[in-house]
C-alpha positions in Angstrom: 28.1 -27.6 -33.9 31.3 -26.8 -32.1 34.4 -28.9 -32.6 34.6 -29.3 -28.8 31.9 -31.3 -27.2 31.5 -31.8 -23.4 29.0 -34.3 -22.1 28.1 -32.9 -18.7 25.5 -33.1 -15.9 23.8 -30.3 -14.0 25.6 -30.7 -10.6 29.1 -31.7 -11.5 32.1 -29.8 -10.2 34.5 -31.5 -12.7 32.2 -30.4 -15.5 32.4 -26.8 -14.2 36.2 -27.0 -14.0 36.5 -28.4 -17.5 34.3 -25.6 -18.9 36.2 -22.9 -17.0 39.5 -24.2 -18.3 38.3 -24.3 -21.9 36.8 -20.8 -21.6 40.0 -19.5 -20.1 41.8 -20.9 -23.2 39.3 -19.0 -25.4 37.8 -22.2 -26.8 34.2 -22.5 -27.7 32.4 -25.7 -27.0 29.0 -27.4 -27.2 27.7 -28.7 -23.9 25.5 -31.8 -23.9 23.7 -32.2 -20.6 23.0 -35.9 -19.9 20.5 -34.9 -17.2 18.1 -33.0 -19.5 18.1 -35.0 -22.7 16.6 -38.5 -22.6 18.9 -41.2 -23.9 22.0 -38.9 -24.0 23.8 -40.6 -21.1 23.4 -44.0 -22.9 24.7 -42.5 -26.1 27.7 -41.1 -24.2 28.4 -44.4 -22.6 28.2 -46.3 -25.9 30.5 -43.7 -27.5 33.1 -43.3 -24.7 32.8 -46.6 -22.8 32.6 -44.5 -19.7 29.8 -43.7 -17.3 31.1 -40.5 -15.6 31.0 -36.9 -16.7 32.5 -34.8 -18.1 33.5 -36.6 -21.2 35.3 -34.3 -23.6 35.9 -34.5 -27.3 38.3 -32.1 -29.0 37.7 -32.7 -32.7 37.7 -36.4 -33.2 39.9 -37.0 -30.1 38.2 -38.4 -27.0 40.2 -36.6 -24.3 38.3 -38.2 -21.4 37.4 -36.3 -18.3 38.6 -33.2 -16.5 41.7 -34.9 -15.1 42.9 -35.8 -18.6 42.1 -32.3 -19.9 44.1 -30.7 -17.1 47.0 -33.1 -17.7 47.1 -32.1 -21.3 47.2 -28.5 -20.2 50.0 -29.1 -17.6 52.0 -31.0 -20.2 51.6 -28.1 -22.7 49.7 -30.3 -25.1 46.2 -28.7 -24.9 47.0 -25.4 -26.7 48.4 -27.1 -29.8 45.4 -29.5 -29.8 43.0 -26.5 -29.6 45.0 -24.5 -32.2 44.6 -27.4 -34.7 40.8 -27.1 -34.8 
């Protein structure tokens, strides 16, 4: 499994933007769709303490959603985090 995990849903513009950003960075990720796998949303909520998607993990670090991922990128903190994988 990839070291980047994105919990997503089928119709989620923020999920799409997060995946586009990671793809533009050349990062490979594993997408876990909470709409298609029974119990996955509940697992995500237990793990992240959040209900919304996307929820993004880079390695063992819970980044959060798209806004947090984008903030890391704007602050020049995303590339070093991805390079450490």
